[in-house]
């Protein structure tokens, strides 16, 4: 009696192949340390807050960027700028500190809904609140892509992502170049070319595409590549992920957007669990 092939082993074997495509040396993790020093005068050392990128050893990895004024914004040299204000302040006698914020829904680590590039989906109400939490949460593959190309059909094919894999986070040259840690927008970021997006749609079961800069599509193919991904309404795009210090491999991905009615984008908190 022939034993049925174990699907997990098959997947692991396939991933072992993928990880050899490129081995991005993960250099020191960039840090937000300079952001955390705004209240230096506490006498009590216990009152210094801890800002974490990982929890419980490396069991939980936070792959969301911190929102701060100098984080890059699409086509801006000045970062996102001030987005948070104290509306009520205890220093001024208010009963609590209460802040207000304002920024584009496509700021920082965020998700795109089908209405982002399709007017009829927008009008029909395919907003971020309609995105499927089953797709946004589950097993995911982190892969390195070749550093000398954008993500074309040829590159997609070379990654050998097995059928059945539904969530893939693509780590690119953007992470090596630390583009999300630079205030100035850089239009030379790596992303999907239209043919790469089409290849993914036609030849894989991927329903969640994550990438490490503000858009999954290259600057040159911004609109056509988004149109390919969002056409079926079944593919969720997660952009500006923080993949520094993440090893390639399989994780449990957990992403939760805000329930913004009629919004075609939303900030999203994403973590990987080992
Ligand atoms: C607190 O009061 C000062 C002085 O009137 C004012 O400049 C500042 O904007 C106030 N801040 C808030 C958050 O209300
Ligand atoms: C409230 O906000 C003020 C700034 O106006 C800050 O100095 C103070 O630490 C805050 N208090 C609390 C309890 O967070
Ligand atoms: C990717 O495409 C952009 C234009 O959209 C280009 O500036 C960049 O050099 C390309 N990157 C690579 C690695 O080919």
PDB file of C-alpha atoms and ligand atoms in Angstrom:
ATOM      1  CA  UNK A   1       0.000   0.000   0.000  1.00  0.00           C
ATOM      2  CA  UNK A   2       1.582   3.274  -1.133  1.00  0.00           C
ATOM      3  CA  UNK A   3       1.604   6.026   1.494  1.00  0.00           C
ATOM      4  CA  UNK A   4      -0.012   9.270   0.379  1.00  0.00           C
ATOM      5  CA  UNK A   5       2.527  12.091   0.158  1.00  0.00           C
ATOM      6  CA  UNK A   6       2.416  14.288   3.241  1.00  0.00           C
ATOM      7  CA  UNK A   7       1.257  17.741   2.090  1.00  0.00           C
ATOM      8  CA  UNK A   8       3.174  19.542   4.844  1.00  0.00           C
ATOM      9  CA  UNK A   9       6.434  17.879   3.832  1.00  0.00           C
ATOM     10  CA  UNK A  10       5.779  18.759   0.203  1.00  0.00           C
ATOM     11  CA  UNK A  11       5.213  22.368   1.168  1.00  0.00           C
ATOM     12  CA  UNK A  12       8.338  22.464   3.311  1.00  0.00           C
ATOM     13  CA  UNK A  13      10.391  20.967   0.476  1.00  0.00           C
ATOM     14  CA  UNK A  14       9.032  23.591  -1.888  1.00  0.00           C
ATOM     15  CA  UNK A  15       9.885  26.332   0.573  1.00  0.00           C
ATOM     16  CA  UNK A  16      13.405  25.027   1.001  1.00  0.00           C
ATOM     17  CA  UNK A  17      13.790  25.618  -2.749  1.00  0.00           C
ATOM     18  CA  UNK A  18      12.355  29.089  -2.536  1.00  0.00           C
ATOM     19  CA  UNK A  19      14.675  30.186   0.254  1.00  0.00           C
ATOM     20  CA  UNK A  20      17.702  29.492  -1.914  1.00  0.00           C
ATOM     21  CA  UNK A  21      16.585  31.987  -4.573  1.00  0.00           C
ATOM     22  CA  UNK A  22      18.280  34.822  -2.773  1.00  0.00           C
ATOM     23  CA  UNK A  23      19.739  35.169   0.656  1.00  0.00           C
ATOM     24  CA  UNK A  24      19.346  38.720   1.803  1.00  0.00           C
ATOM     25  CA  UNK A  25      21.783  39.245   4.608  1.00  0.00           C
ATOM     26  CA  UNK A  26      19.702  40.760   7.361  1.00  0.00           C
ATOM     27  CA  UNK A  27      21.834  43.563   8.681  1.00  0.00           C
ATOM     28  CA  UNK A  28      21.130  45.285  11.964  1.00  0.00           C
ATOM     29  CA  UNK A  29      17.498  46.179  12.445  1.00  0.00           C
ATOM     30  CA  UNK A  30      16.854  49.859  11.840  1.00  0.00           C
ATOM     31  CA  UNK A  31      15.244  51.367  14.894  1.00  0.00           C
ATOM     32  CA  UNK A  32      12.779  53.924  16.134  1.00  0.00           C
ATOM     33  CA  UNK A  33      14.960  54.719  19.171  1.00  0.00           C
ATOM     34  CA  UNK A  34      15.155  58.405  18.369  1.00  0.00           C
ATOM     35  CA  UNK A  35      11.356  58.622  18.519  1.00  0.00           C
ATOM     36  CA  UNK A  36      11.154  57.291  22.038  1.00  0.00           C
ATOM     37  CA  UNK A  37      13.123  60.001  23.768  1.00  0.00           C
ATOM     38  CA  UNK A  38      10.508  62.746  24.009  1.00  0.00           C
ATOM     39  CA  UNK A  39      10.043  62.473  27.794  1.00  0.00           C
ATOM     40  CA  UNK A  40      13.577  62.209  29.175  1.00  0.00           C
ATOM     41  CA  UNK A  41      13.149  63.784  32.582  1.00  0.00           C
ATOM     42  CA  UNK A  42      11.468  61.047  34.613  1.00  0.00           C
ATOM     43  CA  UNK A  43      13.369  60.325  37.808  1.00  0.00           C
ATOM     44  CA  UNK A  44      11.947  56.820  37.922  1.00  0.00           C
ATOM     45  CA  UNK A  45      13.731  54.520  35.480  1.00  0.00           C
ATOM     46  CA  UNK A  46      10.710  52.196  35.559  1.00  0.00           C
ATOM     47  CA  UNK A  47       8.785  54.871  33.674  1.00  0.00           C
ATOM     48  CA  UNK A  48      10.814  54.470  30.479  1.00  0.00           C
ATOM     49  CA  UNK A  49       8.489  52.811  27.970  1.00  0.00           C
ATOM     50  CA  UNK A  50       9.611  49.744  26.044  1.00  0.00           C
ATOM     51  CA  UNK A  51       9.074  49.828  22.296  1.00  0.00           C
ATOM     52  CA  UNK A  52       9.191  46.334  20.824  1.00  0.00           C
ATOM     53  CA  UNK A  53       9.635  44.866  17.356  1.00  0.00           C
ATOM     54  CA  UNK A  54       9.376  41.311  18.673  1.00  0.00           C
ATOM     55  CA  UNK A  55       7.758  39.644  21.649  1.00  0.00           C
ATOM     56  CA  UNK A  56       8.350  36.483  23.668  1.00  0.00           C
ATOM     57  CA  UNK A  57      11.798  35.866  22.220  1.00  0.00           C
ATOM     58  CA  UNK A  58      11.068  35.946  18.529  1.00  0.00           C
ATOM     59  CA  UNK A  59       7.750  34.138  18.714  1.00  0.00           C
ATOM     60  CA  UNK A  60       5.780  37.229  17.676  1.00  0.00           C
ATOM     61  CA  UNK A  61       7.264  39.613  15.108  1.00  0.00           C
ATOM     62  CA  UNK A  62       5.651  42.978  14.569  1.00  0.00           C
ATOM     63  CA  UNK A  63       5.757  43.689  10.817  1.00  0.00           C
ATOM     64  CA  UNK A  64       3.905  47.001  11.095  1.00  0.00           C
ATOM     65  CA  UNK A  65       5.733  50.313  10.854  1.00  0.00           C
ATOM     66  CA  UNK A  66       5.428  52.871  13.622  1.00  0.00           C
ATOM     67  CA  UNK A  67       3.446  55.940  12.523  1.00  0.00           C
ATOM     68  CA  UNK A  68       5.648  59.003  12.913  1.00  0.00           C
ATOM     69  CA  UNK A  69       5.988  62.374  11.189  1.00  0.00           C
ATOM     70  CA  UNK A  70       9.028  61.425   9.125  1.00  0.00           C
ATOM     71  CA  UNK A  71       7.625  58.219   7.719  1.00  0.00           C
ATOM     72  CA  UNK A  72       7.522  58.336   3.900  1.00  0.00           C
ATOM     73  CA  UNK A  73       4.346  59.237   2.020  1.00  0.00           C
ATOM     74  CA  UNK A  74       3.643  58.611  -1.651  1.00  0.00           C
ATOM     75  CA  UNK A  75       5.271  61.290  -3.844  1.00  0.00           C
ATOM     76  CA  UNK A  76       6.230  63.462  -0.866  1.00  0.00           C
ATOM     77  CA  UNK A  77       9.687  64.685   0.151  1.00  0.00           C
ATOM     78  CA  UNK A  78       8.506  65.714   3.578  1.00  0.00           C
ATOM     79  CA  UNK A  79       7.149  62.508   5.046  1.00  0.00           C
ATOM     80  CA  UNK A  80       3.606  62.307   6.351  1.00  0.00           C
ATOM     81  CA  UNK A  81       4.095  65.380   8.534  1.00  0.00           C
ATOM     82  CA  UNK A  82       2.144  66.142  11.685  1.00  0.00           C
ATOM     83  CA  UNK A  83      -0.825  63.804  11.921  1.00  0.00           C
ATOM     84  CA  UNK A  84      -1.497  63.733  15.672  1.00  0.00           C
ATOM     85  CA  UNK A  85      -2.607  66.544  17.976  1.00  0.00           C
ATOM     86  CA  UNK A  86      -3.550  66.711  21.641  1.00  0.00           C
ATOM     87  CA  UNK A  87      -7.124  67.987  21.599  1.00  0.00           C
ATOM     88  CA  UNK A  88      -7.499  67.889  25.359  1.00  0.00           C
ATOM     89  CA  UNK A  89      -4.498  68.166  27.624  1.00  0.00           C
ATOM     90  CA  UNK A  90      -4.182  67.440  31.330  1.00  0.00           C
ATOM     91  CA  UNK A  91      -1.495  70.112  31.517  1.00  0.00           C
ATOM     92  CA  UNK A  92      -4.195  72.585  30.517  1.00  0.00           C
ATOM     93  CA  UNK A  93      -6.596  71.312  33.107  1.00  0.00           C
ATOM     94  CA  UNK A  94      -8.476  68.738  31.068  1.00  0.00           C
ATOM     95  CA  UNK A  95      -9.666  65.643  32.793  1.00  0.00           C
ATOM     96  CA  UNK A  96      -7.670  63.420  30.396  1.00  0.00           C
ATOM     97  CA  UNK A  97      -5.275  63.638  27.477  1.00  0.00           C
ATOM     98  CA  UNK A  98      -7.157  63.082  24.262  1.00  0.00           C
ATOM     99  CA  UNK A  99      -5.495  63.116  20.839  1.00  0.00           C
ATOM    100  CA  UNK A 100      -6.906  63.448  17.378  1.00  0.00           C
ATOM    101  CA  UNK A 101      -5.301  62.148  14.200  1.00  0.00           C
ATOM    102  CA  UNK A 102      -5.605  62.731  10.491  1.00  0.00           C
ATOM    103  CA  UNK A 103      -3.837  61.052   7.583  1.00  0.00           C
ATOM    104  CA  UNK A 104      -4.505  59.378   4.240  1.00  0.00           C
ATOM    105  CA  UNK A 105      -5.880  55.857   4.606  1.00  0.00           C
ATOM    106  CA  UNK A 106      -2.935  54.622   2.484  1.00  0.00           C
ATOM    107  CA  UNK A 107      -0.363  55.779   5.051  1.00  0.00           C
ATOM    108  CA  UNK A 108       2.265  53.511   6.554  1.00  0.00           C
ATOM    109  CA  UNK A 109       1.503  49.798   6.748  1.00  0.00           C
ATOM    110  CA  UNK A 110      -1.909  49.615   5.094  1.00  0.00           C
ATOM    111  CA  UNK A 111      -4.336  47.565   3.046  1.00  0.00           C
ATOM    112  CA  UNK A 112      -6.008  48.319  -0.315  1.00  0.00           C
ATOM    113  CA  UNK A 113      -9.649  47.417  -0.986  1.00  0.00           C
ATOM    114  CA  UNK A 114     -10.987  46.780  -4.542  1.00  0.00           C
ATOM    115  CA  UNK A 115     -12.507  50.280  -4.679  1.00  0.00           C
ATOM    116  CA  UNK A 116      -9.010  51.792  -4.639  1.00  0.00           C
ATOM    117  CA  UNK A 117      -8.658  51.467  -8.426  1.00  0.00           C
ATOM    118  CA  UNK A 118     -12.141  50.437  -9.582  1.00  0.00           C
ATOM    119  CA  UNK A 119     -14.877  53.054  -9.474  1.00  0.00           C
ATOM    120  CA  UNK A 120     -17.705  50.517  -9.797  1.00  0.00           C
ATOM    121  CA  UNK A 121     -16.388  48.511  -6.829  1.00  0.00           C
ATOM    122  CA  UNK A 122     -16.066  51.737  -4.855  1.00  0.00           C
ATOM    123  CA  UNK A 123     -19.641  52.701  -5.622  1.00  0.00           C
ATOM    124  CA  UNK A 124     -20.874  49.190  -4.882  1.00  0.00           C
ATOM    125  CA  UNK A 125     -19.321  49.416  -1.411  1.00  0.00           C
ATOM    126  CA  UNK A 126     -16.301  47.095  -1.605  1.00  0.00           C
ATOM    127  CA  UNK A 127     -14.562  48.965   1.199  1.00  0.00           C
ATOM    128  CA  UNK A 128     -11.982  47.772   3.730  1.00  0.00           C
ATOM    129  CA  UNK A 129     -14.751  46.558   6.031  1.00  0.00           C
ATOM    130  CA  UNK A 130     -15.683  43.956   3.400  1.00  0.00           C
ATOM    131  CA  UNK A 131     -12.184  42.412   3.267  1.00  0.00           C
ATOM    132  CA  UNK A 132     -12.119  38.755   4.293  1.00  0.00           C
ATOM    133  CA  UNK A 133     -10.458  38.192   7.671  1.00  0.00           C
ATOM    134  CA  UNK A 134      -9.890  34.567   6.653  1.00  0.00           C
ATOM    135  CA  UNK A 135      -7.507  35.778   3.931  1.00  0.00           C
ATOM    136  CA  UNK A 136      -5.940  38.347   6.255  1.00  0.00           C
ATOM    137  CA  UNK A 137      -5.215  35.692   8.890  1.00  0.00           C
ATOM    138  CA  UNK A 138      -3.552  32.340   8.300  1.00  0.00           C
ATOM    139  CA  UNK A 139      -0.379  30.601   7.113  1.00  0.00           C
ATOM    140  CA  UNK A 140       1.871  32.862   5.051  1.00  0.00           C
ATOM    141  CA  UNK A 141       5.122  32.529   3.221  1.00  0.00           C
ATOM    142  CA  UNK A 142       7.849  35.176   3.426  1.00  0.00           C
ATOM    143  CA  UNK A 143      10.026  35.026   0.293  1.00  0.00           C
ATOM    144  CA  UNK A 144      13.049  36.952  -0.918  1.00  0.00           C
ATOM    145  CA  UNK A 145      12.917  38.099  -4.505  1.00  0.00           C
ATOM    146  CA  UNK A 146      16.005  38.667  -6.695  1.00  0.00           C
ATOM    147  CA  UNK A 147      17.511  42.053  -5.864  1.00  0.00           C
ATOM    148  CA  UNK A 148      18.305  43.151  -9.410  1.00  0.00           C
ATOM    149  CA  UNK A 149      14.819  43.151 -10.927  1.00  0.00           C
ATOM    150  CA  UNK A 150      11.269  44.250 -10.374  1.00  0.00           C
ATOM    151  CA  UNK A 151       8.720  41.455  -9.963  1.00  0.00           C
ATOM    152  CA  UNK A 152       8.039  40.370 -13.537  1.00  0.00           C
ATOM    153  CA  UNK A 153       6.356  37.197 -14.804  1.00  0.00           C
ATOM    154  CA  UNK A 154       9.808  35.662 -15.151  1.00  0.00           C
ATOM    155  CA  UNK A 155      10.687  36.476 -11.544  1.00  0.00           C
ATOM    156  CA  UNK A 156       7.347  35.120 -10.312  1.00  0.00           C
ATOM    157  CA  UNK A 157       7.928  31.889 -12.191  1.00  0.00           C
ATOM    158  CA  UNK A 158      11.455  31.555 -10.770  1.00  0.00           C
ATOM    159  CA  UNK A 159      10.123  31.718  -7.197  1.00  0.00           C
ATOM    160  CA  UNK A 160       8.345  28.336  -7.613  1.00  0.00           C
ATOM    161  CA  UNK A 161       5.641  29.204  -5.124  1.00  0.00           C
ATOM    162  CA  UNK A 162       3.591  26.016  -4.751  1.00  0.00           C
ATOM    163  CA  UNK A 163      -0.097  25.873  -5.596  1.00  0.00           C
ATOM    164  CA  UNK A 164      -2.147  26.055  -2.421  1.00  0.00           C
ATOM    165  CA  UNK A 165      -0.093  28.854  -0.886  1.00  0.00           C
ATOM    166  CA  UNK A 166      -2.576  31.679  -0.314  1.00  0.00           C
ATOM    167  CA  UNK A 167      -0.561  34.388   1.420  1.00  0.00           C
ATOM    168  CA  UNK A 168       2.874  35.611   0.380  1.00  0.00           C
ATOM    169  CA  UNK A 169       4.939  38.481   1.720  1.00  0.00           C
ATOM    170  CA  UNK A 170       7.525  39.539  -0.843  1.00  0.00           C
ATOM    171  CA  UNK A 171      10.733  40.922   0.627  1.00  0.00           C
ATOM    172  CA  UNK A 172      12.701  42.977  -1.855  1.00  0.00           C
ATOM    173  CA  UNK A 173      15.572  45.375  -2.312  1.00  0.00           C
ATOM    174  CA  UNK A 174      13.297  47.946  -0.621  1.00  0.00           C
ATOM    175  CA  UNK A 175      14.074  46.329   2.735  1.00  0.00           C
ATOM    176  CA  UNK A 176      17.838  46.270   2.024  1.00  0.00           C
ATOM    177  CA  UNK A 177      17.643  49.942   1.016  1.00  0.00           C
ATOM    178  CA  UNK A 178      15.614  50.709   4.171  1.00  0.00           C
ATOM    179  CA  UNK A 179      13.251  52.798   2.048  1.00  0.00           C
ATOM    180  CA  UNK A 180      10.470  52.817   4.660  1.00  0.00           C
ATOM    181  CA  UNK A 181      12.941  54.340   7.120  1.00  0.00           C
ATOM    182  CA  UNK A 182      13.638  57.300   4.817  1.00  0.00           C
ATOM    183  CA  UNK A 183      11.522  60.425   4.860  1.00  0.00           C
ATOM    184  CA  UNK A 184      11.820  61.138   1.134  1.00  0.00           C
ATOM    185  CA  UNK A 185       9.606  59.107  -1.180  1.00  0.00           C
ATOM    186  CA  UNK A 186      11.704  57.015  -3.577  1.00  0.00           C
ATOM    187  CA  UNK A 187      10.009  56.188  -6.887  1.00  0.00           C
ATOM    188  CA  UNK A 188      12.693  53.619  -7.766  1.00  0.00           C
ATOM    189  CA  UNK A 189      11.282  51.149  -5.229  1.00  0.00           C
ATOM    190  CA  UNK A 190      10.829  47.521  -6.288  1.00  0.00           C
ATOM    191  CA  UNK A 191       7.340  46.208  -6.917  1.00  0.00           C
ATOM    192  CA  UNK A 192       5.205  44.206  -9.295  1.00  0.00           C
ATOM    193  CA  UNK A 193       5.251  44.889 -13.007  1.00  0.00           C
ATOM    194  CA  UNK A 194       1.917  44.292 -14.725  1.00  0.00           C
ATOM    195  CA  UNK A 195       3.080  40.985 -16.229  1.00  0.00           C
ATOM    196  CA  UNK A 196       4.254  39.790 -12.809  1.00  0.00           C
ATOM    197  CA  UNK A 197       0.852  40.583 -11.299  1.00  0.00           C
ATOM    198  CA  UNK A 198      -0.880  38.812 -14.175  1.00  0.00           C
ATOM    199  CA  UNK A 199       1.350  35.757 -13.780  1.00  0.00           C
ATOM    200  CA  UNK A 200       0.465  35.598 -10.072  1.00  0.00           C
ATOM    201  CA  UNK A 201      -3.263  35.826 -10.837  1.00  0.00           C
ATOM    202  CA  UNK A 202      -3.094  33.170 -13.583  1.00  0.00           C
ATOM    203  CA  UNK A 203      -0.698  30.649 -12.063  1.00  0.00           C
ATOM    204  CA  UNK A 204      -0.938  30.735  -8.274  1.00  0.00           C
ATOM    205  CA  UNK A 205      -3.552  30.501  -5.521  1.00  0.00           C
ATOM    206  CA  UNK A 206      -2.223  33.626  -3.789  1.00  0.00           C
ATOM    207  CA  UNK A 207      -4.989  35.782  -2.319  1.00  0.00           C
ATOM    208  CA  UNK A 208      -2.877  38.028  -0.092  1.00  0.00           C
ATOM    209  CA  UNK A 209       0.092  39.902  -1.532  1.00  0.00           C
ATOM    210  CA  UNK A 210       2.336  41.774   0.891  1.00  0.00           C
ATOM    211  CA  UNK A 211       5.279  43.993  -0.025  1.00  0.00           C
ATOM    212  CA  UNK A 212       7.860  46.132   1.781  1.00  0.00           C
ATOM    213  CA  UNK A 213       7.154  49.605   0.369  1.00  0.00           C
ATOM    214  CA  UNK A 214       4.172  51.900  -0.076  1.00  0.00           C
ATOM    215  CA  UNK A 215       2.824  50.151  -3.186  1.00  0.00           C
ATOM    216  CA  UNK A 216       2.869  46.534  -4.367  1.00  0.00           C
ATOM    217  CA  UNK A 217       3.064  47.856  -7.952  1.00  0.00           C
ATOM    218  CA  UNK A 218       6.141  49.591  -9.353  1.00  0.00           C
ATOM    219  CA  UNK A 219       5.921  53.318  -9.869  1.00  0.00           C
ATOM    220  CA  UNK A 220       5.906  52.840 -13.655  1.00  0.00           C
ATOM    221  CA  UNK A 221       3.134  50.203 -13.586  1.00  0.00           C
ATOM    222  CA  UNK A 222       1.238  51.701 -10.668  1.00  0.00           C
ATOM    223  CA  UNK A 223      -2.222  51.661 -12.170  1.00  0.00           C
ATOM    224  CA  UNK A 224      -2.139  48.660 -14.546  1.00  0.00           C
ATOM    225  CA  UNK A 225      -0.604  46.313 -11.942  1.00  0.00           C
ATOM    226  CA  UNK A 226      -3.147  47.367  -9.296  1.00  0.00           C
ATOM    227  CA  UNK A 227      -5.937  46.820 -11.828  1.00  0.00           C
ATOM    228  CA  UNK A 228      -4.733  43.269 -12.459  1.00  0.00           C
ATOM    229  CA  UNK A 229      -4.572  42.443  -8.749  1.00  0.00           C
ATOM    230  CA  UNK A 230      -7.886  44.007  -7.763  1.00  0.00           C
ATOM    231  CA  UNK A 231      -9.959  42.977 -10.778  1.00  0.00           C
ATOM    232  CA  UNK A 232     -11.428  39.816  -9.215  1.00  0.00           C
ATOM    233  CA  UNK A 233     -11.985  41.472  -5.785  1.00  0.00           C
ATOM    234  CA  UNK A 234     -10.409  38.312  -4.312  1.00  0.00           C
ATOM    235  CA  UNK A 235      -6.855  39.500  -3.791  1.00  0.00           C
ATOM    236  CA  UNK A 236      -5.928  41.621  -0.790  1.00  0.00           C
ATOM    237  CA  UNK A 237      -2.919  43.922  -1.040  1.00  0.00           C
ATOM    238  CA  UNK A 238      -0.949  44.769   2.095  1.00  0.00           C
ATOM    239  CA  UNK A 239       1.636  47.480   1.589  1.00  0.00           C
ATOM    240  CA  UNK A 240       4.571  48.979   3.474  1.00  0.00           C
ATOM    241  CA  UNK A 241       5.227  45.917   5.605  1.00  0.00           C
ATOM    242  CA  UNK A 242       8.268  45.928   7.873  1.00  0.00           C
ATOM    243  CA  UNK A 243      10.179  42.809   6.890  1.00  0.00           C
ATOM    244  CA  UNK A 244      13.585  43.761   8.306  1.00  0.00           C
ATOM    245  CA  UNK A 245      14.899  40.996  10.535  1.00  0.00           C
ATOM    246  CA  UNK A 246      12.308  38.473   9.363  1.00  0.00           C
ATOM    247  CA  UNK A 247      13.657  35.158   8.093  1.00  0.00           C
ATOM    248  CA  UNK A 248      12.158  33.659   4.956  1.00  0.00           C
ATOM    249  CA  UNK A 249       9.801  30.800   5.754  1.00  0.00           C
ATOM    250  CA  UNK A 250       6.296  29.988   6.888  1.00  0.00           C
ATOM    251  CA  UNK A 251       4.531  31.911   9.622  1.00  0.00           C
ATOM    252  CA  UNK A 252       1.078  32.449  10.920  1.00  0.00           C
ATOM    253  CA  UNK A 253       0.111  35.895   9.649  1.00  0.00           C
ATOM    254  CA  UNK A 254      -2.394  38.062  11.504  1.00  0.00           C
ATOM    255  CA  UNK A 255      -3.562  41.320   9.938  1.00  0.00           C
ATOM    256  CA  UNK A 256      -6.472  43.473  11.094  1.00  0.00           C
ATOM    257  CA  UNK A 257      -7.616  46.583   9.210  1.00  0.00           C
ATOM    258  CA  UNK A 258      -9.904  49.185  10.740  1.00  0.00           C
ATOM    259  CA  UNK A 259     -13.638  48.887   9.987  1.00  0.00           C
ATOM    260  CA  UNK A 260     -13.811  52.077   7.940  1.00  0.00           C
ATOM    261  CA  UNK A 261     -17.092  52.199   6.053  1.00  0.00           C
ATOM    262  CA  UNK A 262     -16.694  53.340   2.432  1.00  0.00           C
ATOM    263  CA  UNK A 263     -12.886  53.617   2.707  1.00  0.00           C
ATOM    264  CA  UNK A 264     -10.791  52.010  -0.054  1.00  0.00           C
ATOM    265  CA  UNK A 265      -7.767  51.789   2.245  1.00  0.00           C
ATOM    266  CA  UNK A 266      -6.958  51.438   5.922  1.00  0.00           C
ATOM    267  CA  UNK A 267      -4.006  51.329   8.289  1.00  0.00           C
ATOM    268  CA  UNK A 268      -3.473  47.714   9.254  1.00  0.00           C
ATOM    269  CA  UNK A 269      -1.672  46.023  12.124  1.00  0.00           C
ATOM    270  CA  UNK A 270       0.151  42.907  10.965  1.00  0.00           C
ATOM    271  CA  UNK A 271       2.143  40.417  13.004  1.00  0.00           C
ATOM    272  CA  UNK A 272       3.832  37.124  12.235  1.00  0.00           C
ATOM    273  CA  UNK A 273       3.731  34.316  14.768  1.00  0.00           C
ATOM    274  CA  UNK A 274       6.419  31.636  14.682  1.00  0.00           C
TER     275      UNK A 274
HETATM  276  C1  LIG B   1      -2.718  74.369  26.230  1.00  0.00           C
HETATM  277  O1  LIG B   1      -2.686  75.755  26.560  1.00  0.00           O
HETATM  278  C2  LIG B   1      -1.706  76.482  25.860  1.00  0.00           C
HETATM  279  C3  LIG B   1      -1.721  77.892  26.413  1.00  0.00           C
HETATM  280  O2  LIG B   1      -3.011  78.426  26.335  1.00  0.00           O
HETATM  281  C4  LIG B   1      -1.991  76.400  24.363  1.00  0.00           C
HETATM  282  O3  LIG B   1      -0.994  77.097  23.645  1.00  0.00           O
HETATM  283  C5  LIG B   1      -2.008  74.975  23.923  1.00  0.00           C
HETATM  284  O4  LIG B   1      -2.355  74.878  22.578  1.00  0.00           O
HETATM  285  C6  LIG B   1      -3.002  74.187  24.762  1.00  0.00           C
HETATM  286  N1  LIG B   1      -2.913  72.789  24.401  1.00  0.00           N
HETATM  287  C7  LIG B   1      -3.985  72.015  24.268  1.00  0.00           C
HETATM  288  C8  LIG B   1      -3.738  70.619  23.832  1.00  0.00           C
HETATM  289  O5  LIG B   1      -5.106  72.397  24.510  1.00  0.00           O
HETATM  290  C1  LIG B   2      -0.843  64.560  29.037  1.00  0.00           C
HETATM  291  O1  LIG B   2      -0.290  65.347  28.050  1.00  0.00           O
HETATM  292  C2  LIG B   2       0.706  66.204  28.521  1.00  0.00           C
HETATM  293  C3  LIG B   2       1.041  67.154  27.400  1.00  0.00           C
HETATM  294  O2  LIG B   2       0.111  68.179  27.394  1.00  0.00           O
HETATM  295  C4  LIG B   2       1.887  65.398  28.965  1.00  0.00           C
HETATM  296  O3  LIG B   2       2.910  66.241  29.452  1.00  0.00           O
HETATM  297  C5  LIG B   2       1.440  64.476  30.049  1.00  0.00           C
HETATM  298  O4  LIG B   2       2.481  63.612  30.359  1.00  0.00           O
HETATM  299  C6  LIG B   2       0.227  63.677  29.612  1.00  0.00           C
HETATM  300  N1  LIG B   2      -0.298  62.999  30.749  1.00  0.00           N
HETATM  301  C7  LIG B   2      -0.583  61.732  30.722  1.00  0.00           C
HETATM  302  C8  LIG B   2      -1.228  61.162  31.952  1.00  0.00           C
HETATM  303  O5  LIG B   2      -0.360  61.035  29.748  1.00  0.00           O
HETATM  304  C1  LIG B   3      11.854  48.916 -10.700  1.00  0.00           C
HETATM  305  O1  LIG B   3      11.070  49.817 -11.437  1.00  0.00           O
HETATM  306  C2  LIG B   3      11.302  51.175 -11.156  1.00  0.00           C
HETATM  307  C3  LIG B   3      10.353  52.017 -12.000  1.00  0.00           C
HETATM  308  O2  LIG B   3       9.044  51.751 -11.676  1.00  0.00           O
HETATM  309  C4  LIG B   3      12.728  51.529 -11.482  1.00  0.00           C
HETATM  310  O3  LIG B   3      13.008  52.874 -11.136  1.00  0.00           O
HETATM  311  C5  LIG B   3      13.654  50.618 -10.682  1.00  0.00           C
HETATM  312  O4  LIG B   3      14.999  50.872 -11.043  1.00  0.00           O
HETATM  313  C6  LIG B   3      13.330  49.167 -10.933  1.00  0.00           C
HETATM  314  N1  LIG B   3      14.130  48.347 -10.008  1.00  0.00           N
HETATM  315  C7  LIG B   3      14.887  47.315 -10.389  1.00  0.00           C
HETATM  316  C8  LIG B   3      15.659  46.629  -9.336  1.00  0.00           C
HETATM  317  O5  LIG B   3      14.931  46.949 -11.559  1.00  0.00           O
END
